Structures are given as C-alpha cells and as structure tokens.
Amino acid sequence: MAHEQLVRLSATSPRPEAKASTRQRVTKRRDALRARAWQDADSAELAQRDRWPEAAEGRVPVTSPHSRFRRERDCGYAYNRYNQQPSFLSDFEVDLLPLVDGARSIDELEAEVAPERRSEVGPALRRMIDLNLLRWSKTRIPDRAPTVEDLRPDAISAIERPSAPLVVHWEPTLRCNLRCATCYNESGPKAPIGVSADVVIPQLIESGVFLVTILGGEPMVDPHFYDNIRRLEEAGVGVEFVTNGWLLTDEHLERLLDTHICQIMVSVDGAEETHDRVRGRKNSFRRAIDGVRRFSDAGFDITVSLTVLRSNLEELEYMIDLSAEVGAAYMKLRPVVDSGRAKEQVETSEALSPDDVRAYQPLLHRKIDEHGGRLQFIHVSPLPTVGACFCTRDVSDTRYRTCRQGPCFIGRKLAYLRHDGGVAAHAFVREHVVGNITDAPLRSIWQNDDFWADVCP
C-alpha cells in the first residue's frame, strides 16, 4: 500500500516547467552547491598531492567569497554560507589568516612564520580549503586578507563556550497558516507578531552570529520575511528557515532563487491522512511534498523533518522512501516535545517509549543502507525531553548523526531567540528564558551563568 501511494503521489504531482530565467538561476545555484568551495576545478586534485605546485603555476591561496572569521581567546571559528555549519579553527590557523592576503604563495607564507611552525602552514591551508574557507587563485589578488572579528576580550573558554553564539534559531513570529497538534509553541493564525527585526537583527550582527535559522510560526507568512533575509545576508550572515511547506510555491521559488539560502527544512507529521489530521488542514501534505520536490529540483538542500509519533510509526518506512524519491537531501527524525500545544500529544501517549525507539532502529539502519548515497539521516532522540540534552546517546551505529552539527551545539554554540525577545538554550526548552534582548544585549545574556543551567554536561 505504501509503495502504491508513493507511485500515485509521484504521478499526480507533476513538476512545473521552469521559465528560461529560472532555469539559468537553478543551474547557477546547483553549480555553486556542487563547487561549495568556489575553488578552481582542479583544486581538489591539488589538495591531494604531496607537494602542491602552486609556486610553479603562480597559484596563491585567497579567501573564498562569503567566508567569515571570528577570533576567540584560544581558538577561532569560521563560516561559509555554502557550508552547513560553522567550523572550528586552531589558534595557528587564525594567526595565519591575515597573511593569506592574495599576494603570497605558500613558500612566501612559510617564510612569514616562525621556523619551527613552517611545516604547519601547508596542512592548515589544506584544511581551510577543504572547509571551503579558502580557494586557489591562478593570479595574485593583493589586499584580499580576510577580516577577522576579534572577540577575545569577551571570551570565557572559547573552545567549549565562545563569547557569543555562532548559530541562532529565531522565531520572528508565532503567526502561522496552520494550527498543528505537534507544535512546540502556540503558533496559529491569530498568534502574535514578535519583537521588531529592527531590534533583533542589529544584535545578531553585532554579536558576530554566523548563521540564523528562521523559525515560527510559519516564517513565510511574516510580511518582513524577505526583508529580514536581505538584511542578514547583506551583513554576511547565513540564513536557513523551517516551513510547513504550504507556501513553497512557484512564486516564492522565484524570490528565494535571488537569495543565498541553500538549506530549507520542511516539517511533516506522517503520511497524508495522518499529516492532514495533525495539521488540521486538508491537502497540507500534498502541498508540502510538492514543495520539497519543486525546491529540490531548483538546487536547494531540503531536510524533511518528521515528528515521530506512535500513530505514525508504521508510516516511517514510507516517509523515508518518499523523502528520497522527491529529492530531499536529509531526513530528520525528531521527538514530540513536552512544550506548547504538543504537550497534549505527550499526555495522550503519542510520545514514544524507549522500547518504541529501539524497535524501529533495525528499520532505520536498513534504510540508511538503502538510501545512504542519496539521503542523509539526522537522528534526534524521539523521547519527550525535560532538559536541553535530547541527543540519542545509546546508538552505536555511526552511519547517521545524532544531530547535524556533530558535537552538541545546544547552549554552547547555539541560542534560541523567541518571538518576544526571550533567549533560551534551544526550542525544546524555549520556556526556560534566561534573559530578553529588549532588556540586555544578546552577548551579555549569553555570558550569564544562568544560561548554562539547562545545558547538557
């Protein structure tokens, strides 16, 4: 039955013909995603050689477009908007960056550092090229040294706790065109608009935030949605957003192709009947799935985020297969949260037990083997949570990640900004507010010891 439904959905959801101008932008976006590092075509090959022939070929390392750098007390962080997450840099790599000015070859860079550290220059450059932060140039481009934001005066213990968040999840509004039973806040058609972006965005920029994930509510019903994206991107801040998929239409595709957004997460609650029941609106499933296909075809990396419930466990295999078929890049399994409107789902035993989680592990492992080349899996423990720590700790299979960020980011590199200006460690503990940006700057709230009370050890 699941296979028949999959085929029927594919047949009844035709892919719209793109305009010529749209095709050109899709091609450009796909090329950018494929290149990621904005490197020369042969740079990956060069990076594998024992000794790079840049000096003979006149090649010099330069900063990749859209890269940003932050120096902390004993390390650094960097971000390129075509990467998924910020990257850690060693103290030596941060010290090397000002010398990578587009005018120095590798030999000239080695001559600039202490003799005992010259052997570290090559590996440091290779790593930063692999992270898409630097690229090779066939010609020298003077005055291309990167700007490194120096936040050392505020740093506490930068490796574990930088001076300000690297990533912020921001809910500009709770207004939403649906009223989902699994919502971890009280979003809906009559929910409030949040604190003005004129208050929020300057603080995000001043704090040196690398990446903002816009949540809701439904971000796309916010009349300031595109203006917020523009303001953040003009300041060099990467942007992603989470949507229920209702508005992933051709019209919005045209507008989003003019942004630098690469990552979009679409939330679902099971197969069609289950999803429409939970969302409270007929055809919400088909519109979401059509949107995933449309935006995947346009070169966006789409994550299908499935809220795992007891009532949709039997639909898990179908949803994984469907996500792969419509072109999703990631499949995220997340819990129903004991917060907001979703509390009722926990109270009515829709939340999974540990035995339920263990029971579907073999299916998940089999699907990873089946779709692993096309669909990556992000697994969040589908158990109702009390503290901020919700990563699965007892899964030994390393073929999927417990969260996209790798090592846990919650409260260490990531902060959650509510619609009313309240700051929390994560959406799943959004009710534990430790400060408000209308009363104090984001950076000072982040450095408040109270902020760490709900962070996993």
Short mmCIF file of C-alpha atoms in Angstrom, two decimals:
data_model
loop_
_atom_site.label_atom_id
_atom_site.label_comp_id
_atom_site.label_asym_id
_atom_site.label_seq_id
_atom_site.Cartn_x
_atom_site.Cartn_y
_atom_site.Cartn_z
CA MET A 1 0.00 0.00 0.00
CA ALA A 2 2.80 2.41 0.87
CA HIS A 3 4.52 1.73 -2.46
CA GLU A 4 1.25 2.25 -4.35
CA GLN A 5 0.68 5.55 -2.55
CA LEU A 6 4.24 6.63 -3.34
CA VAL A 7 3.76 5.94 -7.05
CA ARG A 8 0.36 7.62 -7.09
CA LEU A 9 1.71 10.76 -5.39
CA SER A 10 4.56 10.96 -7.88
CA ALA A 11 2.22 10.62 -10.82
CA THR A 12 -0.28 13.19 -9.57
CA SER A 13 2.29 15.81 -8.56
CA PRO A 14 3.84 16.96 -11.85
CA ARG A 15 6.94 19.11 -11.78
CA PRO A 16 6.15 22.56 -13.19
CA GLU A 17 8.03 23.79 -16.25
CA ALA A 18 10.54 26.46 -15.29
CA LYS A 19 10.94 29.72 -17.10
CA ALA A 20 14.18 30.27 -19.00
CA SER A 21 15.44 32.78 -16.44
CA THR A 22 14.59 30.38 -13.62
CA ARG A 23 16.48 27.57 -15.36
CA GLN A 24 19.56 29.75 -15.56
CA ARG A 25 19.40 30.57 -11.85
CA VAL A 26 18.77 26.92 -10.97
CA THR A 27 21.87 25.94 -12.96
CA LYS A 28 23.91 28.64 -11.24
CA ARG A 29 22.70 27.56 -7.79
CA ARG A 30 23.43 23.91 -8.50
CA ASP A 31 26.90 24.79 -9.72
CA ALA A 32 27.53 26.78 -6.54
CA LEU A 33 26.28 23.95 -4.36
CA ARG A 34 28.37 21.44 -6.25
CA ALA A 35 31.52 23.54 -6.03
CA ARG A 36 30.81 24.67 -2.45
CA ALA A 37 34.37 25.86 -2.01
CA TRP A 38 34.26 28.17 -5.01
CA GLN A 39 37.55 26.52 -5.94
CA ASP A 40 39.14 26.08 -9.34
CA ALA A 41 38.09 22.82 -10.95
CA ASP A 42 41.46 21.20 -10.27
CA SER A 43 41.93 22.40 -6.69
CA ALA A 44 40.56 19.21 -5.15
CA GLU A 45 43.19 17.27 -7.09
CA LEU A 46 45.88 19.70 -6.00
CA ALA A 47 44.88 19.26 -2.36
CA GLN A 48 45.65 15.53 -2.60
CA ARG A 49 49.19 15.91 -3.89
CA ASP A 50 52.14 15.57 -1.55
CA ARG A 51 53.61 18.85 -2.67
CA TRP A 52 51.39 21.45 -4.27
CA PRO A 53 52.75 23.01 -7.49
CA GLU A 54 51.30 26.46 -6.78
CA ALA A 55 54.65 28.26 -6.93
CA ALA A 56 55.36 26.94 -10.43
CA GLU A 57 51.83 27.64 -11.60
CA GLY A 58 51.58 31.03 -9.91
CA ARG A 59 48.77 29.93 -7.62
CA VAL A 60 48.09 31.65 -4.33
CA PRO A 61 45.54 30.94 -1.59
CA VAL A 62 42.80 33.56 -1.17
CA THR A 63 39.67 33.86 0.94
CA SER A 64 36.56 32.26 -0.54
CA PRO A 65 33.61 34.57 -1.13
CA HIS A 66 31.08 34.58 1.72
CA SER A 67 33.59 33.37 4.34
CA ARG A 68 33.58 34.97 7.80
CA PHE A 69 36.07 34.52 10.63
CA ARG A 70 35.95 35.03 14.39
CA ARG A 71 38.91 35.02 16.78
CA GLU A 72 38.25 33.89 20.32
CA ARG A 73 40.61 33.69 23.29
CA ASP A 74 42.31 30.39 22.46
CA CYS A 75 40.88 29.41 19.07
CA GLY A 76 38.73 30.70 16.27
CA TYR A 77 35.59 29.94 14.25
CA ALA A 78 34.78 30.36 10.60
CA TYR A 79 31.73 30.08 8.38
CA ASN A 80 30.97 29.98 4.67
CA ARG A 81 27.28 30.28 3.81
CA TYR A 82 27.58 27.34 1.41
CA ASN A 83 28.64 25.13 4.30
CA GLN A 84 26.06 23.73 6.67
CA GLN A 85 27.63 24.73 9.95
CA PRO A 86 30.43 26.89 11.40
CA SER A 87 33.91 25.36 11.62
CA PHE A 88 36.43 25.34 14.46
CA LEU A 89 39.88 26.86 13.75
CA SER A 90 43.05 26.38 15.76
CA ASP A 91 44.90 29.36 17.14
CA PHE A 92 47.62 28.86 14.49
CA GLU A 93 45.07 28.84 11.67
CA VAL A 94 43.55 32.09 12.92
CA ASP A 95 47.01 33.68 13.17
CA LEU A 96 47.76 32.58 9.61
CA LEU A 97 44.63 34.14 8.10
CA PRO A 98 45.81 37.80 7.97
CA LEU A 99 48.80 36.63 5.91
CA VAL A 100 46.53 34.98 3.33
CA ASP A 101 46.14 38.27 1.52
CA GLY A 102 46.00 37.04 -2.08
CA ALA A 103 49.57 38.18 -2.75
CA ARG A 104 51.62 35.44 -1.04
CA SER A 105 52.44 31.98 -2.33
CA ILE A 106 52.84 29.05 0.05
CA ASP A 107 56.61 29.48 0.16
CA GLU A 108 56.16 33.16 0.99
CA LEU A 109 53.65 32.31 3.70
CA GLU A 110 56.02 29.79 5.24
CA ALA A 111 58.74 32.44 5.30
CA GLU A 112 56.47 34.71 7.38
CA VAL A 113 56.03 32.30 10.30
CA ALA A 114 58.49 31.05 12.89
CA PRO A 115 60.84 28.35 11.52
CA GLU A 116 59.56 25.72 13.93
CA ARG A 117 55.99 26.21 12.66
CA ARG A 118 56.59 26.35 8.92
CA SER A 119 55.66 22.70 8.49
CA GLU A 120 52.16 23.55 9.81
CA VAL A 121 51.37 26.06 7.04
CA GLY A 122 50.58 23.50 4.33
CA PRO A 123 48.23 21.34 6.46
CA ALA A 124 46.48 24.45 7.79
CA LEU A 125 45.84 25.76 4.28
CA ARG A 126 44.67 22.35 3.08
CA ARG A 127 42.19 22.09 5.92
CA MET A 128 40.76 25.57 5.35
CA ILE A 129 40.42 24.85 1.62
CA ASP A 130 38.61 21.59 2.45
CA LEU A 131 36.29 23.64 4.69
CA ASN A 132 35.50 25.98 1.75
CA LEU A 133 37.03 28.92 3.61
CA LEU A 134 39.92 29.45 1.18
CA ARG A 135 40.39 28.70 -2.51
CA TRP A 136 43.19 28.79 -5.05
CA SER A 137 43.66 31.70 -7.42
CA LYS A 138 45.67 31.44 -10.62
CA THR A 139 46.64 35.10 -10.27
CA ARG A 140 47.74 37.16 -7.31
CA ILE A 141 45.00 39.36 -5.89
CA PRO A 142 46.54 41.89 -3.49
CA ASP A 143 44.63 43.23 -0.49
CA ARG A 144 42.40 40.17 -0.11
CA ALA A 145 43.31 39.47 3.51
CA PRO A 146 40.19 38.37 5.40
CA THR A 147 38.64 40.45 8.15
CA VAL A 148 38.81 38.53 11.42
CA GLU A 149 36.35 39.72 14.06
CA ASP A 150 38.28 39.80 17.33
CA LEU A 151 36.09 38.77 20.26
CA ARG A 152 38.88 37.78 22.64
CA PRO A 153 38.05 40.40 25.31
CA ASP A 154 34.67 38.74 25.87
CA ALA A 155 35.78 35.12 25.56
CA ILE A 156 35.23 32.83 28.52
CA SER A 157 36.57 29.45 27.40
CA ALA A 158 36.22 29.71 23.67
CA ILE A 159 36.56 26.06 22.66
CA GLU A 160 33.60 24.98 24.78
CA ARG A 161 31.93 28.35 25.19
CA PRO A 162 32.59 31.15 22.71
CA SER A 163 31.93 34.76 23.58
CA ALA A 164 28.67 34.84 21.61
CA PRO A 165 26.55 32.20 19.84
CA LEU A 166 27.67 31.00 16.43
CA VAL A 167 24.15 29.92 15.45
CA VAL A 168 20.81 31.45 16.47
CA HIS A 169 17.38 29.92 15.93
CA TRP A 170 15.00 32.88 15.67
CA GLU A 171 11.21 32.86 15.72
CA PRO A 172 10.24 36.34 14.43
CA THR A 173 6.56 35.48 14.79
CA LEU A 174 4.19 32.84 16.10
CA ARG A 175 1.73 33.67 13.30
CA CYS A 176 1.02 30.56 11.21
CA ASN A 177 -1.39 29.46 8.49
CA LEU A 178 -1.82 26.09 10.25
CA ARG A 179 -2.54 25.02 13.80
CA CYS A 180 -0.55 21.81 14.24
CA ALA A 181 -1.17 19.48 17.16
CA THR A 182 2.59 18.81 17.40
CA CYS A 183 3.63 22.47 17.66
CA TYR A 184 6.11 23.09 20.48
CA ASN A 185 4.76 26.61 20.94
CA GLU A 186 1.30 28.10 20.47
CA SER A 187 1.58 29.10 16.82
CA GLY A 188 -1.57 29.72 14.83
CA PRO A 189 -3.45 32.18 12.57
CA LYS A 190 -4.09 34.65 15.42
CA ALA A 191 -0.78 34.26 17.25
CA PRO A 192 1.31 37.40 17.91
CA ILE A 193 3.97 39.02 15.75
CA GLY A 194 7.29 39.24 17.56
CA VAL A 195 9.78 41.90 18.58
CA SER A 196 10.72 44.17 15.68
CA ALA A 197 13.52 42.99 13.43
CA ASP A 198 14.98 46.47 13.91
CA VAL A 199 15.78 45.37 17.45
CA VAL A 200 16.82 41.79 16.69
CA ILE A 201 18.94 41.96 13.54
CA PRO A 202 21.46 44.58 14.74
CA GLN A 203 22.11 42.45 17.83
CA LEU A 204 22.64 39.32 15.74
CA ILE A 205 25.14 41.18 13.56
CA GLU A 206 26.91 42.88 16.49
CA SER A 207 27.29 39.53 18.25
CA GLY A 208 29.10 38.06 15.25
CA VAL A 209 26.47 35.36 14.67
CA PHE A 210 27.35 33.25 11.63
CA LEU A 211 24.07 31.50 10.86
CA VAL A 212 20.41 32.29 11.60
CA THR A 213 17.70 29.67 11.22
CA ILE A 214 14.31 31.40 10.93
CA LEU A 215 11.51 29.50 12.65
CA GLY A 216 7.95 30.31 13.57
CA GLY A 217 5.11 30.19 13.44
CA GLU A 218 5.40 29.98 9.70
CA PRO A 219 8.25 32.26 8.59
CA MET A 220 6.82 32.75 5.11
CA VAL A 221 3.62 34.43 6.36
CA ASP A 222 5.72 37.15 8.01
CA PRO A 223 5.44 40.29 5.82
CA HIS A 224 9.08 41.07 6.70
CA PHE A 225 10.39 37.62 5.73
CA TYR A 226 12.30 38.66 2.61
CA ASP A 227 13.48 41.95 4.10
CA ASN A 228 14.90 40.07 7.09
CA ILE A 229 16.75 37.69 4.78
CA ARG A 230 18.15 40.58 2.77
CA ARG A 231 19.37 42.48 5.84
CA LEU A 232 21.07 39.42 7.32
CA GLU A 233 22.69 38.36 4.07
CA GLU A 234 23.98 41.87 3.35
CA ALA A 235 25.79 41.65 6.71
CA GLY A 236 27.32 38.31 5.74
CA VAL A 237 25.06 36.22 7.98
CA GLY A 238 23.93 32.88 6.55
CA VAL A 239 20.19 32.17 6.60
CA GLU A 240 18.11 28.99 6.65
CA PHE A 241 14.44 28.55 7.50
CA VAL A 242 11.91 25.96 8.64
CA THR A 243 8.50 25.81 6.99
CA ASN A 244 5.34 23.71 6.95
CA GLY A 245 5.63 23.69 3.17
CA TRP A 246 2.25 25.23 2.35
CA LEU A 247 3.85 28.26 0.69
CA LEU A 248 6.67 26.52 -1.21
CA THR A 249 5.10 27.70 -4.45
CA ASP A 250 6.49 28.79 -7.82
CA GLU A 251 6.11 32.45 -6.81
CA HIS A 252 8.20 32.01 -3.66
CA LEU A 253 10.70 29.88 -5.57
CA GLU A 254 11.31 32.81 -7.92
CA ARG A 255 12.02 35.13 -4.97
CA LEU A 256 14.15 32.68 -2.99
CA LEU A 257 16.34 31.96 -6.00
CA ASP A 258 17.52 35.57 -5.66
CA THR A 259 18.81 34.88 -2.13
CA HIS A 260 21.83 32.90 -0.93
CA ILE A 261 19.67 30.44 1.00
CA CYS A 262 20.67 26.83 0.39
CA GLN A 263 19.06 24.96 3.30
CA ILE A 264 15.31 24.65 3.91
CA MET A 265 13.67 22.33 6.44
CA VAL A 266 10.11 21.13 5.80
CA SER A 267 8.26 19.67 8.78
CA VAL A 268 5.90 16.71 8.34
CA ASP A 269 3.86 14.53 10.68
CA GLY A 270 3.46 11.28 8.74
CA ALA A 271 1.73 10.10 5.59
CA GLU A 272 -1.11 12.06 4.02
CA GLU A 273 -4.03 11.15 6.27
CA THR A 274 -2.02 11.44 9.48
CA HIS A 275 -0.31 14.65 8.43
CA ASP A 276 -3.51 16.42 7.37
CA ARG A 277 -5.20 15.38 10.62
CA VAL A 278 -2.34 16.69 12.78
CA ARG A 279 -2.06 19.90 10.74
CA GLY A 280 -5.81 20.48 10.76
CA ARG A 281 -5.93 21.37 7.06
CA LYS A 282 -6.73 19.22 4.04
CA ASN A 283 -4.07 18.99 1.29
CA SER A 284 -1.34 20.26 3.60
CA PHE A 285 0.62 17.03 3.00
CA ARG A 286 0.48 17.22 -0.79
CA ARG A 287 1.46 20.88 -0.81
CA ALA A 288 4.44 20.17 1.47
CA ILE A 289 5.65 17.21 -0.62
CA ASP A 290 5.17 19.10 -3.88
CA GLY A 291 7.18 21.94 -2.35
CA VAL A 292 10.01 19.60 -1.36
CA ARG A 293 10.19 18.28 -4.92
CA ARG A 294 9.95 21.74 -6.51
CA PHE A 295 12.69 23.27 -4.35
CA SER A 296 14.93 20.19 -4.55
CA ASP A 297 14.73 20.40 -8.32
CA ALA A 298 15.76 24.05 -8.05
CA GLY A 299 19.00 23.15 -6.27
CA PHE A 300 18.05 23.73 -2.61
CA ASP A 301 19.16 21.24 0.04
CA ILE A 302 15.89 20.15 1.64
CA THR A 303 15.55 18.44 5.01
CA VAL A 304 12.30 16.56 5.65
CA SER A 305 11.78 16.74 9.41
CA LEU A 306 9.41 14.03 10.66
CA THR A 307 7.87 14.25 14.12
CA VAL A 308 7.86 10.61 15.22
CA LEU A 309 4.65 9.60 16.99
CA ARG A 310 3.15 6.27 17.98
CA SER A 311 0.39 6.90 15.46
CA ASN A 312 2.83 7.31 12.55
CA LEU A 313 5.44 4.66 13.40
CA GLU A 314 4.01 2.32 10.76
CA GLU A 315 4.43 5.12 8.20
CA LEU A 316 8.12 5.66 8.92
CA GLU A 317 9.38 3.43 6.09
CA TYR A 318 7.03 5.07 3.60
CA MET A 319 8.10 8.57 4.66
CA ILE A 320 11.79 7.72 4.29
CA ASP A 321 11.19 6.27 0.80
CA LEU A 322 9.07 9.25 -0.23
CA SER A 323 11.64 11.76 1.04
CA ALA A 324 14.32 10.08 -1.07
CA GLU A 325 12.02 9.93 -4.12
CA VAL A 326 11.16 13.64 -4.08
CA GLY A 327 14.82 14.66 -3.78
CA ALA A 328 15.29 15.56 -0.12
CA ALA A 329 18.95 15.75 0.93
CA TYR A 330 18.28 14.96 4.60
CA MET A 331 15.74 13.06 6.68
CA LYS A 332 15.46 14.24 10.28
CA LEU A 333 13.61 12.24 12.92
CA ARG A 334 12.62 14.39 15.86
CA PRO A 335 10.59 13.94 19.05
CA VAL A 336 7.25 15.28 20.05
CA VAL A 337 8.22 17.87 22.66
CA ASP A 338 6.65 18.35 26.06
CA SER A 339 6.04 22.02 25.31
CA GLY A 340 3.38 24.28 23.83
CA ARG A 341 0.46 22.62 22.06
CA ALA A 342 2.45 19.39 21.74
CA LYS A 343 2.10 18.77 25.49
CA GLU A 344 -1.27 17.18 24.77
CA GLN A 345 0.41 14.65 22.48
CA VAL A 346 2.73 13.64 25.31
CA GLU A 347 -0.16 13.44 27.76
CA THR A 348 -2.19 11.26 25.36
CA SER A 349 0.72 8.80 24.97
CA GLU A 350 1.64 9.79 21.42
CA ALA A 351 5.25 10.18 22.61
CA LEU A 352 7.44 7.15 22.08
CA SER A 353 8.82 4.98 24.84
CA PRO A 354 12.44 3.76 24.87
CA ASP A 355 11.17 0.37 23.67
CA ASP A 356 9.46 2.05 20.70
CA VAL A 357 12.72 3.75 19.77
CA ARG A 358 14.69 0.51 19.98
CA ALA A 359 12.06 -1.29 17.92
CA TYR A 360 12.46 0.91 14.85
CA GLN A 361 16.27 1.01 14.89
CA PRO A 362 16.64 -2.02 12.56
CA LEU A 363 14.33 -0.36 10.01
CA LEU A 364 16.32 2.85 10.19
CA HIS A 365 19.62 1.01 9.71
CA ARG A 366 18.21 -0.85 6.70
CA LYS A 367 17.00 2.38 5.13
CA ILE A 368 20.37 4.01 5.71
CA ASP A 369 21.96 1.20 3.71
CA GLU A 370 19.29 1.56 1.03
CA HIS A 371 19.27 5.36 0.66
CA GLY A 372 22.59 6.36 2.24
CA GLY A 373 24.06 7.60 -1.02
CA ARG A 374 21.17 9.98 -1.69
CA LEU A 375 19.55 10.71 1.66
CA GLN A 376 21.48 11.53 4.82
CA PHE A 377 19.88 10.90 8.18
CA ILE A 378 19.79 13.16 11.22
CA HIS A 379 18.51 11.34 14.28
CA VAL A 380 17.23 13.17 17.34
CA SER A 381 16.08 11.03 20.24
CA PRO A 382 12.29 10.79 19.82
CA LEU A 383 11.62 10.89 23.55
CA PRO A 384 9.88 13.73 25.41
CA THR A 385 12.60 15.87 26.97
CA VAL A 386 12.97 17.73 30.21
CA GLY A 387 16.44 19.24 29.81
CA ALA A 388 18.13 20.60 26.73
CA CYS A 389 20.01 17.36 26.06
CA PHE A 390 17.97 15.38 23.55
CA CYS A 391 20.67 13.64 21.51
CA THR A 392 20.48 9.86 21.35
CA ARG A 393 23.41 8.56 23.39
CA ASP A 394 22.86 4.79 23.16
CA VAL A 395 23.02 4.37 19.38
CA SER A 396 26.30 2.74 18.36
CA ASP A 397 25.69 2.89 14.61
CA THR A 398 27.85 5.70 13.24
CA ARG A 399 26.23 5.82 9.79
CA TYR A 400 23.93 8.61 10.89
CA ARG A 401 24.44 11.60 13.11
CA THR A 402 22.63 12.40 16.31
CA CYS A 403 22.41 15.98 15.12
CA ARG A 404 23.52 17.92 12.07
CA GLN A 405 26.07 19.94 14.00
CA GLY A 406 28.15 16.95 15.07
CA PRO A 407 29.21 17.73 18.67
CA CYS A 408 26.25 19.11 20.59
CA PHE A 409 25.69 22.80 19.86
CA ILE A 410 22.90 23.46 22.33
CA GLY A 411 23.77 26.34 24.63
CA ARG A 412 27.43 26.01 23.64
CA LYS A 413 27.35 27.35 20.11
CA LEU A 414 23.59 27.80 19.60
CA ALA A 415 20.96 30.04 21.20
CA TYR A 416 17.20 30.20 20.71
CA LEU A 417 15.56 33.61 20.30
CA ARG A 418 11.83 33.68 20.98
CA HIS A 419 9.31 35.97 19.28
CA ASP A 420 9.06 38.11 22.42
CA GLY A 421 12.83 38.61 22.65
CA GLY A 422 13.39 35.90 25.26
CA VAL A 423 16.60 33.88 24.98
CA ALA A 424 16.76 30.14 25.71
CA ALA A 425 19.20 27.31 25.04
CA HIS A 426 17.01 25.61 22.42
CA ALA A 427 13.47 25.41 21.04
CA PHE A 428 12.81 22.30 23.08
CA VAL A 429 13.38 24.25 26.30
CA ARG A 430 12.04 27.55 24.98
CA GLU A 431 10.02 28.08 28.18
CA HIS A 432 13.23 28.36 30.22
CA VAL A 433 14.06 32.00 29.42
CA VAL A 434 17.29 33.42 30.86
CA GLY A 435 17.04 36.97 29.55
CA ASN A 436 15.42 39.23 26.98
CA ILE A 437 17.18 41.21 24.25
CA THR A 438 14.84 44.15 24.87
CA ASP A 439 16.44 44.43 28.33
CA ALA A 440 20.06 43.38 27.69
CA PRO A 441 22.31 42.65 24.69
CA LEU A 442 22.33 39.11 23.36
CA ARG A 443 26.03 38.71 24.08
CA SER A 444 25.68 39.63 27.76
CA ILE A 445 22.73 37.24 28.15
CA TRP A 446 24.80 34.50 26.54
CA GLN A 447 27.59 35.10 29.06
CA ASN A 448 25.19 34.91 32.01
CA ASP A 449 25.87 31.80 34.09
CA ASP A 450 22.11 31.15 34.31
CA PHE A 451 22.13 30.43 30.59
CA TRP A 452 24.12 27.23 31.16
CA ALA A 453 21.89 25.68 33.81
CA ASP A 454 19.92 23.64 31.26
CA VAL A 455 22.87 22.69 29.05
CA CYS A 456 23.92 19.06 28.90
CA PRO A 457 27.28 18.37 30.60
#
